[in-house]
Coordinates of C-alpha atoms and ligand atoms in Angstrom, one line a residue:
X1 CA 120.9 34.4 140.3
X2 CA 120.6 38.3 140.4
X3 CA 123.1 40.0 142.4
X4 CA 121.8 41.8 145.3
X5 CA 121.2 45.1 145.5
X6 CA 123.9 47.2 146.8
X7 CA 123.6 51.0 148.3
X8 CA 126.6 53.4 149.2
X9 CA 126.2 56.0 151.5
X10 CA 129.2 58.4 151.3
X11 CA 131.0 60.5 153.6
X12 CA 129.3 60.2 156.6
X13 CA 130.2 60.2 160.2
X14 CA 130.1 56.8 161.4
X15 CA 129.1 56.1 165.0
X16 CA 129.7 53.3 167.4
X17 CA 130.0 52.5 170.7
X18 CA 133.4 53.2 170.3
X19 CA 134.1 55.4 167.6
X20 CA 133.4 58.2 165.3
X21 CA 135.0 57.9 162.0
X22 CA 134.6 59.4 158.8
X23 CA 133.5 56.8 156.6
X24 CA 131.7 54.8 153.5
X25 CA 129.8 52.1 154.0
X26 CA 129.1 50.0 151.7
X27 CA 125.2 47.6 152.3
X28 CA 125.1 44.1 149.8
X29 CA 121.4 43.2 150.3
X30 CA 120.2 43.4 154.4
X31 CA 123.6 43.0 155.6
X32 CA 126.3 45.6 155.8
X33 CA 129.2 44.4 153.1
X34 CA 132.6 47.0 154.1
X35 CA 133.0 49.7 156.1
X36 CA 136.0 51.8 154.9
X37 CA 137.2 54.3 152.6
X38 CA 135.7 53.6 149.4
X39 CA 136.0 56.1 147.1
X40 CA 136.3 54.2 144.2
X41 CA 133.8 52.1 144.7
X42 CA 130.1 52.6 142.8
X43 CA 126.5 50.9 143.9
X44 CA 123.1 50.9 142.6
X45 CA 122.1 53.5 145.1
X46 CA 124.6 56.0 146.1
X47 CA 123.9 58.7 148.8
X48 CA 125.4 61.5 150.1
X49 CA 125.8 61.7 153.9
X50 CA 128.7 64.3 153.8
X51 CA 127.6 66.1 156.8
X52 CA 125.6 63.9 158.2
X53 CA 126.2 61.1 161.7
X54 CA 125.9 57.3 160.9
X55 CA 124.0 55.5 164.0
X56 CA 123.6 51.7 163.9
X57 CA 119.2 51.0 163.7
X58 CA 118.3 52.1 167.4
X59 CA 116.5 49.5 169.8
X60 CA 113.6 49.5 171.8
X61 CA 113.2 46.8 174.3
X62 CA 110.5 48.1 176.1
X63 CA 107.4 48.6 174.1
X64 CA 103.6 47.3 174.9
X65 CA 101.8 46.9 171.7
X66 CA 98.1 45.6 171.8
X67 CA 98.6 45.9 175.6
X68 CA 95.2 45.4 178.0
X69 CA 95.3 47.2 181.0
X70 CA 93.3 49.3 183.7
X71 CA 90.6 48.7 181.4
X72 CA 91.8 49.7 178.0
X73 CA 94.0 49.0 175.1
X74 CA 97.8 50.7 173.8
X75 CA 96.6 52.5 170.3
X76 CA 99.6 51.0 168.9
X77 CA 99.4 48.0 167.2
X78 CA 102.5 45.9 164.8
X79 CA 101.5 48.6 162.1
X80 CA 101.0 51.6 163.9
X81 CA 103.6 51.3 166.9
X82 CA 106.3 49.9 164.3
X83 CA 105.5 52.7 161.8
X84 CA 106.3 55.4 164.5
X85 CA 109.7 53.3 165.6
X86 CA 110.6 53.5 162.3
X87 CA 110.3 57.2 162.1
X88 CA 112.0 57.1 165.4
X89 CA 115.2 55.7 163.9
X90 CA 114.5 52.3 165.6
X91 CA 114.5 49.2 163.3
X92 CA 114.1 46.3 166.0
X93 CA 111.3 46.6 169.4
X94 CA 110.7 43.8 171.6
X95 CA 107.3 43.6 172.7
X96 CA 105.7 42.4 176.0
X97 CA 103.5 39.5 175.7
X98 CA 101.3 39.1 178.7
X99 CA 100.3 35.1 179.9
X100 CA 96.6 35.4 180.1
X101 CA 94.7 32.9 182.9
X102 CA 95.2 29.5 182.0
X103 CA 97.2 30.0 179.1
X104 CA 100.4 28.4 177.9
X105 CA 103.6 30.3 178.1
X106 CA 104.6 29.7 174.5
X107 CA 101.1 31.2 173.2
X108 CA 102.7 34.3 174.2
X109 CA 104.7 34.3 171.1
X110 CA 102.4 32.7 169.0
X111 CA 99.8 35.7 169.9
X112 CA 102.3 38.4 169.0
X113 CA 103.3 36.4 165.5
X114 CA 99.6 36.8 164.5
X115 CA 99.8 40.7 165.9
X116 CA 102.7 40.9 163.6
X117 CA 101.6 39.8 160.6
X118 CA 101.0 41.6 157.8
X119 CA 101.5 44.6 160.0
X120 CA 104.6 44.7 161.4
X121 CA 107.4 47.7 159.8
X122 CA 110.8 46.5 161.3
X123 CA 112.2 43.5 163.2
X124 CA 110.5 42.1 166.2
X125 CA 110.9 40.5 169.1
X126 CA 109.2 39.0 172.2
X127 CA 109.3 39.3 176.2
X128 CA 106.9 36.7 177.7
X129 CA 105.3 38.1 181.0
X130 CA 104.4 35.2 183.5
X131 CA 101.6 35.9 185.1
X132 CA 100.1 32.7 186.7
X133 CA 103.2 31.0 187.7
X134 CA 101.6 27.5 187.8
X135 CA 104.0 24.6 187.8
X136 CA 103.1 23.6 184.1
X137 CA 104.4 27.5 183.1
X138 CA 107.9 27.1 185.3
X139 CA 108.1 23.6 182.8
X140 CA 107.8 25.9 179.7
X141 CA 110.6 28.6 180.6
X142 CA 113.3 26.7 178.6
X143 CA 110.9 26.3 175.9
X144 CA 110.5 30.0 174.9
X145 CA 114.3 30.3 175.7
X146 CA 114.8 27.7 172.8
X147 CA 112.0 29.9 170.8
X148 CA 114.4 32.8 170.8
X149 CA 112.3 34.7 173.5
X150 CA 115.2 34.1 176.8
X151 CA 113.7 37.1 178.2
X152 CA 110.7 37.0 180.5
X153 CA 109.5 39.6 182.9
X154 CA 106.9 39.8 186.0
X155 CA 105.2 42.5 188.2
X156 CA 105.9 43.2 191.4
X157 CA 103.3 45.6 191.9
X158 CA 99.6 46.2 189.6
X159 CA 98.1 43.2 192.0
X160 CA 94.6 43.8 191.0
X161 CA 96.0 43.7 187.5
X162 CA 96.1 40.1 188.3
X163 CA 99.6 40.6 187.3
X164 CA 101.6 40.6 190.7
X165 CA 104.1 37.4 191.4
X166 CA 105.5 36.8 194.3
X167 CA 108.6 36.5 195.7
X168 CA 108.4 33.0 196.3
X169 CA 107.5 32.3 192.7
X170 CA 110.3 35.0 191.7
X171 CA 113.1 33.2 192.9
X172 CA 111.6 29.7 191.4
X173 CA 111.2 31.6 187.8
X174 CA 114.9 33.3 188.1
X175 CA 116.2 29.2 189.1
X176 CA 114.4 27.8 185.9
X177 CA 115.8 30.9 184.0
X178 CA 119.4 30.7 185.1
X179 CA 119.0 26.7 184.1
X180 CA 117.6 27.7 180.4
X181 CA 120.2 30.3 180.2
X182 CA 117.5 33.1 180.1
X183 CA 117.0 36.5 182.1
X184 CA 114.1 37.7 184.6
X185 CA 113.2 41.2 183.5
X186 CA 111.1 43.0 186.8
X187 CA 108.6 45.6 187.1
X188 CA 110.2 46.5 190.6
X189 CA 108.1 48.4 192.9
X190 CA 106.7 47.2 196.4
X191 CA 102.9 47.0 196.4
X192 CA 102.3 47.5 199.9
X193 CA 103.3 50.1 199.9
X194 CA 101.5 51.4 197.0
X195 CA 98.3 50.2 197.7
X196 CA 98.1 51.4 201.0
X197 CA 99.1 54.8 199.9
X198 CA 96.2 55.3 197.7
X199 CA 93.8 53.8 200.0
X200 CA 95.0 56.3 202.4
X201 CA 95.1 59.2 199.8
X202 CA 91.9 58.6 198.5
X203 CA 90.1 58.3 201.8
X204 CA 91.5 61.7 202.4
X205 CA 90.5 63.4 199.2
X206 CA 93.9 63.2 197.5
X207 CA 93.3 62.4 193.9
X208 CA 95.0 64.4 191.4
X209 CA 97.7 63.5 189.2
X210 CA 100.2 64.2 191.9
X211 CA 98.8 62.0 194.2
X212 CA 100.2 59.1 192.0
X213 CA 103.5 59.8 192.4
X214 CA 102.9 60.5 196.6
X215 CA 101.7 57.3 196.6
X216 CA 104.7 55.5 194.7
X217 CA 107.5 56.9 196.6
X218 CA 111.2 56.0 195.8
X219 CA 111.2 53.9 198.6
X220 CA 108.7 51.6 197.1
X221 CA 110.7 50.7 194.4
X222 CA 114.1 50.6 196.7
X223 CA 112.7 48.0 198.5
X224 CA 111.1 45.9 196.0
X225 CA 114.8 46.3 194.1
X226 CA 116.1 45.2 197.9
X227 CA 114.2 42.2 198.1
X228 CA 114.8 41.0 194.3
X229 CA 118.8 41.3 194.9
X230 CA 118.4 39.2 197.1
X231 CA 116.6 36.6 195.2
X232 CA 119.4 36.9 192.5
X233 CA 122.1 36.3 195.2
X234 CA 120.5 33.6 196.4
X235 CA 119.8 31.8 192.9
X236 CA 123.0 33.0 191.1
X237 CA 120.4 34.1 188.3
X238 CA 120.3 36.8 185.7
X239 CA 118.4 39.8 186.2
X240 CA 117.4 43.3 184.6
X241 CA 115.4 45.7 186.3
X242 CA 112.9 48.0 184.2
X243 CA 112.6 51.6 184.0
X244 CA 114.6 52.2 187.3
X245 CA 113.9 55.8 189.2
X246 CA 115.6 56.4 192.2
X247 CA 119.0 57.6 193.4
X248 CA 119.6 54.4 195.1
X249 CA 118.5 52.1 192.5
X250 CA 121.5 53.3 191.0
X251 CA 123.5 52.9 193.6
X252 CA 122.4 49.5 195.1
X253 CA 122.9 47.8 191.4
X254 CA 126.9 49.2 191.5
X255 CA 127.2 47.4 195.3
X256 CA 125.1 44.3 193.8
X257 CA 127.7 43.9 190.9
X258 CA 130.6 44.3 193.4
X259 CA 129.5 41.2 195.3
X260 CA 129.2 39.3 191.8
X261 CA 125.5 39.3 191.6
X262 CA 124.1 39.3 188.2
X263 CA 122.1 42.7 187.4
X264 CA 121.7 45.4 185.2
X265 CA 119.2 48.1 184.9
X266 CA 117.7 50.3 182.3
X267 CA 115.5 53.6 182.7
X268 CA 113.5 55.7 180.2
X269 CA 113.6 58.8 178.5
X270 CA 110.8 60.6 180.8
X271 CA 112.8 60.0 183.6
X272 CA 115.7 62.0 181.8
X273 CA 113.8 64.8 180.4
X274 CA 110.2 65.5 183.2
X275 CA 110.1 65.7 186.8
X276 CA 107.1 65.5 189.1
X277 CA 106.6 69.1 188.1
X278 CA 104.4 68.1 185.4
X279 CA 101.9 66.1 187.1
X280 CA 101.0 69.2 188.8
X281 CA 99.6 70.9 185.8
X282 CA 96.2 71.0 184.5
X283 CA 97.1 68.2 182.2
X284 CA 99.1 65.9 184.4
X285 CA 97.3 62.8 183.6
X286 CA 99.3 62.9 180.4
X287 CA 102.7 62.0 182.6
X288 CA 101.5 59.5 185.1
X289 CA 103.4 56.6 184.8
X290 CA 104.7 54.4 187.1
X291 CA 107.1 54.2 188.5
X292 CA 106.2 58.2 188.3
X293 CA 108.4 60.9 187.3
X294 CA 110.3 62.1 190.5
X295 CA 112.3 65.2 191.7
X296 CA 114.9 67.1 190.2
X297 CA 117.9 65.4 192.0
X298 CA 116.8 61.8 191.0
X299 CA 117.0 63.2 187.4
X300 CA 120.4 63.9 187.8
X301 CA 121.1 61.3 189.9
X302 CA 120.0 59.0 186.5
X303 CA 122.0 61.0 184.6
X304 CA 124.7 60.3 187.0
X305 CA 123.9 56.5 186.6
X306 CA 124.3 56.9 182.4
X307 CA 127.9 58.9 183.1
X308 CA 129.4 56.0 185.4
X309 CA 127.7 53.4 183.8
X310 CA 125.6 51.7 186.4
X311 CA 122.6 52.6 184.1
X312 CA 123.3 50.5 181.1
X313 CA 120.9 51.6 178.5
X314 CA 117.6 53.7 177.9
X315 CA 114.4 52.4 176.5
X316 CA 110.7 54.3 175.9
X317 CA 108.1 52.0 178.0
X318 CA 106.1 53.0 175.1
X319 CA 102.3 52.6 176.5
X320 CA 100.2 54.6 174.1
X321 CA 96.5 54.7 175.7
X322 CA 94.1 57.6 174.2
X323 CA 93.4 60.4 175.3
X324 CA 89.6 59.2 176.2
X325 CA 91.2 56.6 178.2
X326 CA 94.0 58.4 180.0
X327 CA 90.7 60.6 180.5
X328 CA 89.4 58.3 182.9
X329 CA 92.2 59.0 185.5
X330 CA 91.3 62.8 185.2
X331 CA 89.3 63.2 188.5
X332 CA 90.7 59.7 190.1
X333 CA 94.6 58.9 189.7
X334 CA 94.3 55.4 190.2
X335 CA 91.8 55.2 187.8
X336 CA 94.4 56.1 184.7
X337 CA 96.1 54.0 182.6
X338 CA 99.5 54.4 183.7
X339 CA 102.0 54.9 180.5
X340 CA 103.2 57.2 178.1
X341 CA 103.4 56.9 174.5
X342 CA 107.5 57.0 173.7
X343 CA 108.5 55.2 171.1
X344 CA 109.1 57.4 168.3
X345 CA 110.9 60.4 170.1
X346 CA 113.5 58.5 172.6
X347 CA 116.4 59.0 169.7
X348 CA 115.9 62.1 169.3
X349 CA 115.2 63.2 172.5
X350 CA 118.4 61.7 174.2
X351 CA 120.6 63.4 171.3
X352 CA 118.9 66.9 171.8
X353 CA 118.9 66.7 175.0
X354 CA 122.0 64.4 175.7
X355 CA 124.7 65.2 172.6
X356 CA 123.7 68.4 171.9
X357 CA 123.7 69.3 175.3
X358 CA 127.0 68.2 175.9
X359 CA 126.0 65.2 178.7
X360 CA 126.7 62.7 176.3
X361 CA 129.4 61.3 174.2
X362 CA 128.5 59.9 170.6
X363 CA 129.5 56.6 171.9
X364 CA 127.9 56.4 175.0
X365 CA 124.7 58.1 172.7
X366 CA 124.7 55.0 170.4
X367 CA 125.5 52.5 173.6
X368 CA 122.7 53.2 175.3
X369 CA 120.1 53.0 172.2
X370 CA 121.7 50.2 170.3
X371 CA 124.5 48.6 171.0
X372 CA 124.0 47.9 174.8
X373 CA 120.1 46.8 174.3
X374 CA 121.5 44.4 171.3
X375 CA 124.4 42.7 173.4
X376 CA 121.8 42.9 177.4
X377 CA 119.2 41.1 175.2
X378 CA 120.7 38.8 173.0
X379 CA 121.1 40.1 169.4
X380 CA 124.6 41.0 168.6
X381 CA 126.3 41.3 166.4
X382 CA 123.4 41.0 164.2
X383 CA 122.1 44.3 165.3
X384 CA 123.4 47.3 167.2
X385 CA 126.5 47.6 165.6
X386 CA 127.3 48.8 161.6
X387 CA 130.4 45.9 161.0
X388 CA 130.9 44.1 158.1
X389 CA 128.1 40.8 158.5
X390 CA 125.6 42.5 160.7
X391 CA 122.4 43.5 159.5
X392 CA 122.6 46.9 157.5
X393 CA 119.8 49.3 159.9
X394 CA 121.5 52.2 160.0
X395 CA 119.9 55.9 160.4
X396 CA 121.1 58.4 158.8
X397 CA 121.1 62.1 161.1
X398 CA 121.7 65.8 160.4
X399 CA 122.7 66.7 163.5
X400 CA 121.6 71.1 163.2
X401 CA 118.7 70.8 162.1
X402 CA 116.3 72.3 164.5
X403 CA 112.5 71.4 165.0
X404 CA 110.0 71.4 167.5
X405 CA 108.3 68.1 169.2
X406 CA 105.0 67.7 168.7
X407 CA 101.7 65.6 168.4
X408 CA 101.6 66.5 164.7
X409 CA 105.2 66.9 164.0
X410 CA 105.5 63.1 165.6
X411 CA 104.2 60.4 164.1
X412 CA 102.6 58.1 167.0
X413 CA 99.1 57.2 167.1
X414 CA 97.7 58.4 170.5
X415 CA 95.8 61.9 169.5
X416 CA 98.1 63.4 172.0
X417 CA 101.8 63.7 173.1
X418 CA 103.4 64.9 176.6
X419 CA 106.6 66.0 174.2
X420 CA 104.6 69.2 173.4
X421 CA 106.3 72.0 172.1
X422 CA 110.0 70.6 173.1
X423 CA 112.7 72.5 171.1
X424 CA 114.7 69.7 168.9
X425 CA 118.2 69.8 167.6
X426 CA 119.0 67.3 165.2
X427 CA 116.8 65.1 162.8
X428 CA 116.0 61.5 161.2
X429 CA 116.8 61.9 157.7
X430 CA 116.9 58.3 156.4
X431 CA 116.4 55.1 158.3
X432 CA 117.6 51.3 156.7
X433 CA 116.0 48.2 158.0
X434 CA 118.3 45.6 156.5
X435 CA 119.3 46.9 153.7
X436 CA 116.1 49.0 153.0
X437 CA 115.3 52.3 152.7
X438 CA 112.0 52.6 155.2
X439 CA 112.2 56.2 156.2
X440 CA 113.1 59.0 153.5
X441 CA 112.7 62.2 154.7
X442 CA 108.4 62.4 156.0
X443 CA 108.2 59.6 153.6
X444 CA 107.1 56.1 155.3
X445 CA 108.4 53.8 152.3
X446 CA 108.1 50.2 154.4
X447 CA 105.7 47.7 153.3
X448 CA 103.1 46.2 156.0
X449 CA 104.5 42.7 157.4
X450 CA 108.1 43.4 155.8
X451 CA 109.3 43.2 159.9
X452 CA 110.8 39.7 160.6
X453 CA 111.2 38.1 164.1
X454 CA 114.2 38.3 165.8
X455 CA 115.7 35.2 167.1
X456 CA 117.5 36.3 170.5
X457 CA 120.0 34.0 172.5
X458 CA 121.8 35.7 175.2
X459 CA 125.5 35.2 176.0
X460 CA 127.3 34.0 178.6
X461 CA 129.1 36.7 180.4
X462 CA 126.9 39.9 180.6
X463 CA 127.6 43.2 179.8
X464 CA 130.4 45.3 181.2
X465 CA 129.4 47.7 183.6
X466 CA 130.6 50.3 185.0
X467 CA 132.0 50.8 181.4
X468 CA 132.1 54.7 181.3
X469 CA 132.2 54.7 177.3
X470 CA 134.0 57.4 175.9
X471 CA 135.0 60.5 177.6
X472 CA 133.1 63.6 176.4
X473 CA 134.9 65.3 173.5
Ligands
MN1 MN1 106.3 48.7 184.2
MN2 MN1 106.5 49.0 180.7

């Protein structure tokens, strides 16, 4: 049997969630062989990272690929969507997989396999999203757990989406769940409240961009985040809140961990980088999402929540709708596709603005990209980390280069981007997907359907919170 092929890269600075060392490491096939001084070592690829930071693959946990909604389709499919990850720096996404009427929970991973193939760049994964929480769907829960997809996620809000649940059926979903050893992932916001905002708002005229966030208030998604703590308390079950936005979010998840109550929250890099300010532009339809992009202090209040830890990572909501279609909110909020297209620039976004910056550690950087979505969501130590027997995705960084964000100097499919004209430091210069050299320079080098699906079990005790990495240098 042929050896496998080995690759070198020398002299770079290694990150992890705990450490930045100077360091060789050494990749035998997809997996990552030593990591250590090995100077007299030799491979059948050697490079050069003198200069250069060492990241484990980033992840993205939060991506909708192929995704129907408010009357359109995401531009980004398992080709296009994994092809700007990879550029990205990230080698593994999990996707949403919606339950359409009448259909079978474990057709949600069967769908995204045939999305997949053929198509897909780097390693994939799978949320199910129950939608029509029917008896015969609560019966299926463990069987996507044993599939490898423990992760499911509901709406409380987008009820004329037809994709609402409520709380009744929460808790029943989060019992099954707990039983299969899986995790409820929530679209938190209180739809009440939002739909009798806009009805009021567009009764009286009010229907510009900024009227979307008016109508979503923090306190919309404080109380549906109220309500679903509660549900977790009751049922001892596992739960993650998406994309959290508000000041107290933060807050309430630190007092729910306190009383033992099993939750952990993630936001997204628009919350960390745009305020409402945006939506007030001519061109605000570009940054309504939901929940929307808030005030100054709840910015640095999520900041806050990535210092002390009661954020635990940071993922894109990647929800890449055209420009025609974000188009069709342009005189009537409620009538655009909520989502921004985020996949590509989060690394880089989060180091500029984070690292370079000086709000960030290089730890805490590669915990909330890698290492804390890998462990939350059941990967480690196959991905997230560079140690000897994981899987060898690694992205290589200079970090002083200098560039500026975007539509053409990015690489996503939507024929715009809301990162126009954002001054970069630091830049992807090489990016491994098990072994393989996908990115190289501007060069895509991966081959279509080349992206394998990652098998995902979660562990027993969750994540430690409140973990306040590493102190800032
Ligand atoms: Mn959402
Ligand atoms: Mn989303």
């Amino acid at each position: 049997m042929k050896a496998p092929k080995t690759t070198l890269i020398r002299g770079g600075k290694v990150v992890t969630g705990e450490s930045v060392l100077k360091q060789d490491l050494l990749i035998r096939g997809e997996i990552i062989a030593e990591s250590n001084d090995l100077s007299g070592c030799r491979a059948d690829l050697e490079i050069d990272a003198e200069g250069l930071l060492v990241f484990p693959g980033a992840i993205d946990t939060h991506v909708h690929f192929n995704d129907e909604f408010m009357g359109t389709k995401s531009v980004h499919d398992f080709f296009t969507g994994t092809r700007a990850a990879a550029y990205g720096g990230v080698t593994s996404i999990i996707d949403f997989s919606n339950q359409a009427p009448k259909e079978s929970l474990l057709s949600t991973i069967k769908n995204k396999e045939e999305e997949a193939l053929g198509k897909a760049l780097v390693d994939w994964g799978v949320h199910p999203v129950i939608t029509q929480p029917y008896p015969e769907t609560l019966k299926e829960i463990p069987l996507v757990v044993e599939k490898g997809a423990p992760t499911i996620k509901c709406y409380m809000t987008y009820r004329e989406e037809g994709l609402m649940i409520e709380d009744d059926d929460l808790a029943s979903i989060l019992k099954q769940l707990k039983k299969a050893g899986g995790m409820l992932m929530l679209h938190a916001e209180d739809n009440n409240i939002i739909e009798s905002n806009v009805s009021e708002m567009l009764r009286s005229g009010k229907t510009s961009p900024i009227y979307h966030a008016r109508s979503r208030p923090p306190e919309a998604e404080n109380k549906a985040i109220r309500r679903l703590l509660r549900t977790a308390e009751k049922t001892g079950g596992r739960i993650f809140i998406v994309h959290m936005a508000t000041e107290d979010g933060v807050k309430m998840i630190a007092a729910a961990r306190d009383k033992g109550i099993d939750v952990l929250a993630e936001t997204c890099t628009h919350y960390l980088i745009f305020t409402d300010k945006m939506l007030e532009r001519e061109d605000g339809i570009k940054w309504i999402c939901s929940p929307p992009l808030r005030s100054n202090s709840v910015r640095d209040a999520l900041w806050e929540g990535i210092h002390n830890g009661g954020i635990s990572m940071v993922s894109s909501d990647d929800a890449a709708y055209s420009w025609d279609a974000k188009l069709l909110g342009a005189k009537r909020f409620d009538k655009c596709p909520n989502g921004i297209p985020g996949i590509e620039p989060r690394l880089n976004l989060l180091y500029s603005e984070g690292v370079s910056k000086g709000k960030l550690s290089l730890p805490r950087f590669v915990e909330l990209i890698a290492v804390a979505p890998a462990e939350i969501f059941g990967m480690a130590p196959k991905k997230g980390t560079l140690s000897p027997g994981s899987d060898a995705d690694i992205v290589l960084f200079d970090p002083l280069k200098k560039w500026t964000m975007n539509c053409n100097s990015l690489h996503m499919a939507a024929d715009w981007s809301a990162y126009e004209g954002i001054k970069i430091t630091g830049k992807i210069k090489k990016v491994f997907s098990r072994g393989e050299l996908i990115i190289d320079g501007e060069k895509c080098l991966a081959e279509k359907g080349r992206g394998r699906y990652i098998y995902r079990k979660l562990k027993k005790g969750t994540f430690p919170f409140n973990r306040k990495a590493v102190p800032l240098k």
